[in-house]
Amino acid sequence: MSTPAASPSKPERLLIAGFGKLGARLGERYAARGTEVLGVRRGERVAGAGVELIRADLADSGAAPLSLPGVDALVITLPPPSVDGVVAPDGYRRSLETLAAGLPSIPERVVFVSSTRVFEGRGDGSSISETDAPAPTSDRGRALVDGERRAVELFGATVVRPSGIYGPGRDSLIRRVLAGDPIQYARRTNRVHETDLVRAIEALLERADAPQMLHATDASPASLGEVATFVAGELGVDAPPRIHPEEAGGTLLSGERILAFLGALDYPGYRDGYAEMVRLRVA
């Protein structure tokens, strides 16, 4: 197992394209470390301390040309643009090309945040690693794959693919269990706590030994029923009812590379993360 690089290189000026929950968490952490942080976001949002927001719709073909300041690091965490809820397979291209054209130069370090959804067609239960080819079956999945390729072409980007992100403010499973919603117990699931995802992005930006592709997922894949039953026990409520017929589906992801890269995860499995979330909820 490798250990983190001894001398990380913190970016002096960081641009985050797409300033949602993940962008805000990352921006706040870097601002606290003294990095100048700028965020690009389509809509209104209150930025955290030390973060400057630039309002722009990168997918708008009729917008005025974008002029951005020079930065030494860029994180792209954009959802696939959609029209009336429909995602085009090449939906990322305009946003990425607008972003590249608006920068005076390509930053030295660029991370593109994708998703393990690119493997949605791999539901046979075999373990999937970073060396496996994507298998998208939906327009959203195809858009993610195309976005990865274009980000590499335009920026030489490193690609990180998070699995199901959970943590504070990301408690949909807890709410489903409390509501007694039926769930598909047999479905294979993978997840990563937001804290470990942010740590992974920081390491990809800062370390010389960063891989070009990283799956951000913990080492404890489990069926949805197993996770939901654990959450119900922590909450002190009945486990949710089963959906019939039971169908396995879902993917099984290897977390070996991220574990070797970071050395250890703060939340190595769902029990660690969800137990803490329940404690904080009732505190």
GROMACS .gro file of C-alpha atoms in nm:
model
  283
    1MET     CA    1   0.000   0.000   0.000
    2SER     CA    2   0.141   0.337  -0.099
    3THR     CA    3   0.157   0.639   0.128
    4PRO     CA    4   0.076   1.000   0.033
    5ALA     CA    5   0.348   1.205  -0.135
    6ALA     CA    6   0.571   1.384   0.113
    7SER     CA    7   0.554   1.731  -0.046
    8PRO     CA    8   0.207   1.812  -0.184
    9SER     CA    9   0.183   2.116  -0.409
   10LYS     CA   10  -0.121   2.321  -0.316
   11PRO     CA   11  -0.270   2.527  -0.604
   12GLU     CA   12  -0.242   2.902  -0.564
   13ARG     CA   13  -0.554   2.980  -0.767
   14LEU     CA   14  -0.828   2.720  -0.823
   15LEU     CA   15  -1.128   2.741  -1.056
   16ILE     CA   16  -1.425   2.513  -0.988
   17ALA     CA   17  -1.660   2.482  -1.285
   18GLY     CA   18  -1.994   2.373  -1.143
   19PHE     CA   19  -2.045   2.496  -0.789
   20GLY     CA   20  -2.288   2.251  -0.634
   21LYS     CA   21  -2.247   2.063  -0.306
   22LEU     CA   22  -1.920   1.901  -0.405
   23GLY     CA   23  -1.775   2.221  -0.552
   24ALA     CA   24  -1.872   2.419  -0.244
   25ARG     CA   25  -1.715   2.165  -0.007
   26LEU     CA   26  -1.394   2.155  -0.208
   27GLY     CA   27  -1.382   2.533  -0.244
   28GLU     CA   28  -1.430   2.597   0.126
   29ARG     CA   29  -1.148   2.356   0.214
   30TYR     CA   30  -0.906   2.514  -0.029
   31ALA     CA   31  -1.000   2.868   0.072
   32ALA     CA   32  -0.928   2.773   0.434
   33ARG     CA   33  -0.580   2.662   0.322
   34GLY     CA   34  -0.507   2.995   0.159
   35THR     CA   35  -0.585   2.913  -0.206
   36GLU     CA   36  -0.767   3.178  -0.410
   37VAL     CA   37  -1.087   3.000  -0.515
   38LEU     CA   38  -1.320   3.097  -0.799
   39GLY     CA   39  -1.636   2.913  -0.893
   40VAL     CA   40  -1.843   2.916  -1.213
   41ARG     CA   41  -2.214   2.854  -1.162
   42ARG     CA   42  -2.521   2.908  -1.378
   43GLY     CA   43  -2.760   3.014  -1.102
   44GLU     CA   44  -2.750   3.213  -0.782
   45ARG     CA   45  -2.571   3.071  -0.481
   46VAL     CA   46  -2.415   3.205  -0.167
   47ALA     CA   47  -2.046   3.114  -0.173
   48GLY     CA   48  -1.848   3.019   0.133
   49ALA     CA   49  -1.587   3.244   0.288
   50GLY     CA   50  -1.297   3.314   0.056
   51VAL     CA   51  -1.476   3.193  -0.259
   52GLU     CA   52  -1.560   3.423  -0.551
   53LEU     CA   53  -1.844   3.314  -0.778
   54ILE     CA   54  -1.871   3.389  -1.150
   55ARG     CA   55  -2.223   3.353  -1.289
   56ALA     CA   56  -2.222   3.192  -1.634
   57ASP     CA   57  -2.411   2.924  -1.827
   58LEU     CA   58  -2.137   2.732  -2.004
   59ALA     CA   59  -2.388   2.544  -2.220
   60ASP     CA   60  -2.563   2.857  -2.354
   61SER     CA   61  -2.466   2.896  -2.720
   62GLY     CA   62  -2.613   3.249  -2.727
   63ALA     CA   63  -2.418   3.383  -2.432
   64ALA     CA   64  -2.143   3.640  -2.468
   65PRO     CA   65  -1.789   3.496  -2.483
   66LEU     CA   66  -1.661   3.404  -2.140
   67SER     CA   67  -1.347   3.569  -2.008
   68LEU     CA   68  -1.190   3.390  -1.712
   69PRO     CA   69  -0.873   3.469  -1.516
   70GLY     CA   70  -0.569   3.247  -1.534
   71VAL     CA   71  -0.557   2.967  -1.277
   72ASP     CA   72  -0.311   2.689  -1.203
   73ALA     CA   73  -0.577   2.428  -1.119
   74LEU     CA   74  -0.926   2.348  -1.245
   75VAL     CA   75  -1.192   2.108  -1.121
   76ILE     CA   76  -1.485   2.040  -1.354
   77THR     CA   77  -1.788   1.910  -1.168
   78LEU     CA   78  -2.076   1.982  -1.404
   79PRO     CA   79  -2.395   1.782  -1.454
   80PRO     CA   80  -2.464   1.683  -1.816
   81PRO     CA   81  -2.659   1.975  -1.972
   82SER     CA   82  -3.016   1.884  -2.064
   83VAL     CA   83  -3.304   2.034  -2.262
   84ASP     CA   84  -3.650   1.970  -2.114
   85GLY     CA   85  -3.496   1.695  -1.904
   86VAL     CA   86  -3.338   1.519  -2.204
   87VAL     CA   87  -2.961   1.474  -2.200
   88ALA     CA   88  -2.781   1.472  -2.535
   89PRO     CA   89  -2.499   1.215  -2.570
   90ASP     CA   90  -2.260   1.503  -2.653
   91GLY     CA   91  -2.413   1.733  -2.389
   92TYR     CA   92  -2.083   1.814  -2.219
   93ARG     CA   93  -1.902   1.932  -2.530
   94ARG     CA   94  -2.031   2.287  -2.552
   95SER     CA   95  -1.970   2.349  -2.181
   96LEU     CA   96  -1.615   2.215  -2.195
   97GLU     CA   97  -1.533   2.402  -2.515
   98THR     CA   98  -1.674   2.727  -2.372
   99LEU     CA   99  -1.465   2.676  -2.059
  100ALA     CA  100  -1.147   2.608  -2.257
  101ALA     CA  101  -1.205   2.911  -2.481
  102GLY     CA  102  -1.265   3.136  -2.180
  103LEU     CA  103  -0.935   3.056  -2.011
  104PRO     CA  104  -0.617   3.243  -2.110
  105SER     CA  105  -0.423   2.914  -2.087
  106ILE     CA  106  -0.486   2.554  -1.990
  107PRO     CA  107  -0.419   2.504  -1.618
  108GLU     CA  108  -0.137   2.277  -1.513
  109ARG     CA  109  -0.371   2.052  -1.317
  110VAL     CA  110  -0.725   1.963  -1.423
  111VAL     CA  111  -0.966   1.710  -1.271
  112PHE     CA  112  -1.290   1.610  -1.446
  113VAL     CA  113  -1.553   1.463  -1.211
  114SER     CA  114  -1.748   1.194  -1.393
  115SER     CA  115  -1.941   0.901  -1.242
  116THR     CA  116  -1.923   0.523  -1.219
  117ARG     CA  117  -2.255   0.539  -1.402
  118VAL     CA  118  -2.046   0.492  -1.717
  119PHE     CA  119  -2.059   0.120  -1.626
  120GLU     CA  120  -2.439   0.099  -1.605
  121GLY     CA  121  -2.438  -0.177  -1.867
  122ARG     CA  122  -2.212  -0.400  -1.658
  123GLY     CA  123  -2.466  -0.565  -1.433
  124ASP     CA  124  -2.323  -0.917  -1.434
  125GLY     CA  125  -2.168  -0.886  -1.088
  126SER     CA  126  -1.804  -0.906  -1.202
  127SER     CA  127  -1.561  -0.667  -1.032
  128ILE     CA  128  -1.493  -0.348  -1.229
  129SER     CA  129  -1.167  -0.153  -1.209
  130GLU     CA  130  -1.018   0.153  -1.377
  131THR     CA  131  -0.880  -0.065  -1.657
  132ASP     CA  132  -1.226  -0.177  -1.771
  133ALA     CA  133  -1.394  -0.009  -2.067
  134PRO     CA  134  -1.711   0.194  -2.000
  135ALA     CA  135  -2.044   0.034  -2.084
  136PRO     CA  136  -2.308   0.311  -2.092
  137THR     CA  137  -2.666   0.228  -2.189
  138SER     CA  138  -2.843   0.563  -2.134
  139ASP     CA  139  -2.797   0.908  -2.287
  140ARG     CA  140  -2.669   1.032  -1.951
  141GLY     CA  141  -2.411   0.753  -1.937
  142ARG     CA  142  -2.302   0.819  -2.295
  143ALA     CA  143  -2.276   1.192  -2.218
  144LEU     CA  144  -2.044   1.117  -1.926
  145VAL     CA  145  -1.817   0.901  -2.142
  146ASP     CA  146  -1.807   1.167  -2.414
  147GLY     CA  147  -1.739   1.433  -2.150
  148GLU     CA  148  -1.444   1.235  -2.013
  149ARG     CA  149  -1.293   1.203  -2.359
  150ARG     CA  150  -1.340   1.571  -2.444
  151ALA     CA  151  -1.198   1.681  -2.106
  152VAL     CA  152  -0.885   1.477  -2.176
  153GLU     CA  153  -0.860   1.617  -2.531
  154LEU     CA  154  -0.904   1.982  -2.428
  155PHE     CA  155  -0.737   1.990  -2.087
  156GLY     CA  156  -0.532   1.671  -2.049
  157ALA     CA  157  -0.764   1.609  -1.753
  158THR     CA  158  -0.740   1.347  -1.486
  159VAL     CA  159  -1.076   1.170  -1.454
  160VAL     CA  160  -1.232   1.073  -1.120
  161ARG     CA  161  -1.547   0.859  -1.119
  162PRO     CA  162  -1.736   0.869  -0.788
  163SER     CA  163  -1.982   0.594  -0.703
  164GLY     CA  164  -2.290   0.681  -0.491
  165ILE     CA  165  -2.192   0.987  -0.289
  166TYR     CA  166  -2.329   1.006   0.066
  167GLY     CA  167  -2.262   1.213   0.376
  168PRO     CA  168  -2.406   1.524   0.543
  169GLY     CA  169  -2.683   1.662   0.324
  170ARG     CA  170  -2.678   1.345   0.112
  171ASP     CA  171  -2.914   1.131   0.318
  172SER     CA  172  -3.165   1.001   0.063
  173LEU     CA  173  -3.134   0.640   0.184
  174ILE     CA  174  -3.197   0.743   0.544
  175ARG     CA  175  -3.510   0.929   0.436
  176ARG     CA  176  -3.630   0.630   0.233
  177VAL     CA  177  -3.583   0.398   0.531
  178LEU     CA  178  -3.771   0.637   0.762
  179ALA     CA  179  -4.053   0.664   0.507
  180GLY     CA  180  -4.079   0.286   0.480
  181ASP     CA  181  -4.032   0.294   0.102
  182PRO     CA  182  -3.998  -0.051  -0.059
  183ILE     CA  183  -3.647  -0.118  -0.193
  184GLN     CA  184  -3.478  -0.371  -0.418
  185TYR     CA  185  -3.283  -0.571  -0.158
  186ALA     CA  186  -3.072  -0.762  -0.410
  187ARG     CA  187  -2.938  -0.460  -0.600
  188ARG     CA  188  -2.557  -0.427  -0.589
  189THR     CA  189  -2.444  -0.087  -0.463
  190ASN     CA  190  -2.120   0.105  -0.423
  191ARG     CA  191  -2.064   0.434  -0.242
  192VAL     CA  192  -1.810   0.690  -0.131
  193HIS     CA  193  -1.839   0.934   0.156
  194GLU     CA  194  -1.814   1.295   0.037
  195THR     CA  195  -1.517   1.351   0.270
  196ASP     CA  196  -1.314   1.079   0.096
  197LEU     CA  197  -1.417   1.206  -0.248
  198VAL     CA  198  -1.293   1.555  -0.162
  199ARG     CA  199  -0.969   1.408  -0.027
  200ALA     CA  200  -0.924   1.216  -0.351
  201ILE     CA  201  -0.974   1.527  -0.566
  202GLU     CA  202  -0.726   1.721  -0.353
  203ALA     CA  203  -0.470   1.444  -0.394
  204LEU     CA  204  -0.527   1.428  -0.770
  205LEU     CA  205  -0.462   1.802  -0.791
  206GLU     CA  206  -0.156   1.802  -0.569
  207ARG     CA  207   0.039   1.479  -0.598
  208ALA     CA  208   0.293   1.399  -0.867
  209ASP     CA  209   0.201   1.028  -0.854
  210ALA     CA  210  -0.168   1.088  -0.928
  211PRO     CA  211  -0.324   0.834  -1.168
  212GLN     CA  212  -0.499   0.955  -1.482
  213MET     CA  213  -0.812   0.761  -1.390
  214LEU     CA  214  -0.950   0.696  -1.043
  215HIS     CA  215  -1.269   0.535  -0.917
  216ALA     CA  216  -1.375   0.707  -0.595
  217THR     CA  217  -1.547   0.421  -0.416
  218ASP     CA  218  -1.495   0.254  -0.083
  219ALA     CA  219  -1.386  -0.106  -0.044
  220SER     CA  220  -1.721  -0.227   0.090
  221PRO     CA  221  -1.971  -0.281  -0.193
  222ALA     CA  222  -2.293  -0.428  -0.057
  223SER     CA  223  -2.648  -0.505  -0.155
  224LEU     CA  224  -2.899  -0.226  -0.103
  225GLY     CA  225  -3.090  -0.449   0.137
  226GLU     CA  226  -2.783  -0.500   0.355
  227VAL     CA  227  -2.718  -0.128   0.375
  228ALA     CA  228  -3.083  -0.035   0.434
  229THR     CA  229  -3.118  -0.296   0.707
  230PHE     CA  230  -2.811  -0.157   0.884
  231VAL     CA  231  -2.945   0.199   0.856
  232ALA     CA  232  -3.282   0.088   0.994
  233GLY     CA  233  -3.108  -0.075   1.291
  234GLU     CA  234  -2.915   0.245   1.364
  235LEU     CA  235  -3.238   0.446   1.344
  236GLY     CA  236  -3.432   0.199   1.558
  237VAL     CA  237  -3.702   0.141   1.295
  238ASP     CA  238  -3.820  -0.158   1.094
  239ALA     CA  239  -3.625  -0.252   0.785
  240PRO     CA  240  -3.802  -0.135   0.469
  241PRO     CA  241  -4.021  -0.378   0.274
  242ARG     CA  242  -3.881  -0.569  -0.023
  243ILE     CA  243  -3.963  -0.512  -0.387
  244HIS     CA  244  -4.064  -0.833  -0.564
  245PRO     CA  245  -3.943  -0.992  -0.776
  246GLU     CA  246  -3.593  -0.946  -0.643
  247GLU     CA  247  -3.343  -0.857  -0.915
  248ALA     CA  248  -2.972  -0.821  -0.850
  249GLY     CA  249  -2.865  -0.563  -1.110
  250GLY     CA  250  -2.622  -0.285  -1.028
  251THR     CA  251  -2.245  -0.295  -1.049
  252LEU     CA  252  -1.961  -0.424  -0.834
  253LEU     CA  253  -1.668  -0.182  -0.821
  254SER     CA  254  -1.313  -0.240  -0.703
  255GLY     CA  255  -1.183   0.020  -0.458
  256GLU     CA  256  -0.822  -0.103  -0.467
  257ARG     CA  257  -0.669   0.191  -0.656
  258ILE     CA  258  -0.811   0.468  -0.435
  259LEU     CA  259  -0.713   0.276  -0.123
  260ALA     CA  260  -0.356   0.240  -0.249
  261PHE     CA  261  -0.348   0.605  -0.358
  262LEU     CA  262  -0.480   0.761  -0.035
  263GLY     CA  263  -0.336   0.502   0.201
  264ALA     CA  264  -0.665   0.477   0.392
  265LEU     CA  265  -1.018   0.612   0.373
  266ASP     CA  266  -1.178   0.811   0.651
  267TYR     CA  267  -1.495   0.606   0.586
  268PRO     CA  268  -1.381   0.265   0.461
  269GLY     CA  269  -1.733   0.121   0.459
  270TYR     CA  270  -2.099   0.217   0.475
  271ARG     CA  271  -2.126   0.126   0.844
  272ASP     CA  272  -1.875   0.397   0.939
  273GLY     CA  273  -2.048   0.667   0.739
  274TYR     CA  274  -2.413   0.590   0.805
  275ALA     CA  275  -2.362   0.527   1.177
  276GLU     CA  276  -2.211   0.875   1.206
  277MET     CA  277  -2.489   1.032   0.997
  278VAL     CA  278  -2.756   0.879   1.221
  279ARG     CA  279  -2.575   0.996   1.536
  280LEU     CA  280  -2.555   1.351   1.400
  281ARG     CA  281  -2.919   1.338   1.295
  282VAL     CA  282  -3.046   1.258   1.644
  283ALA     CA  283  -2.791   1.467   1.836
   0.00000   0.00000   0.00000
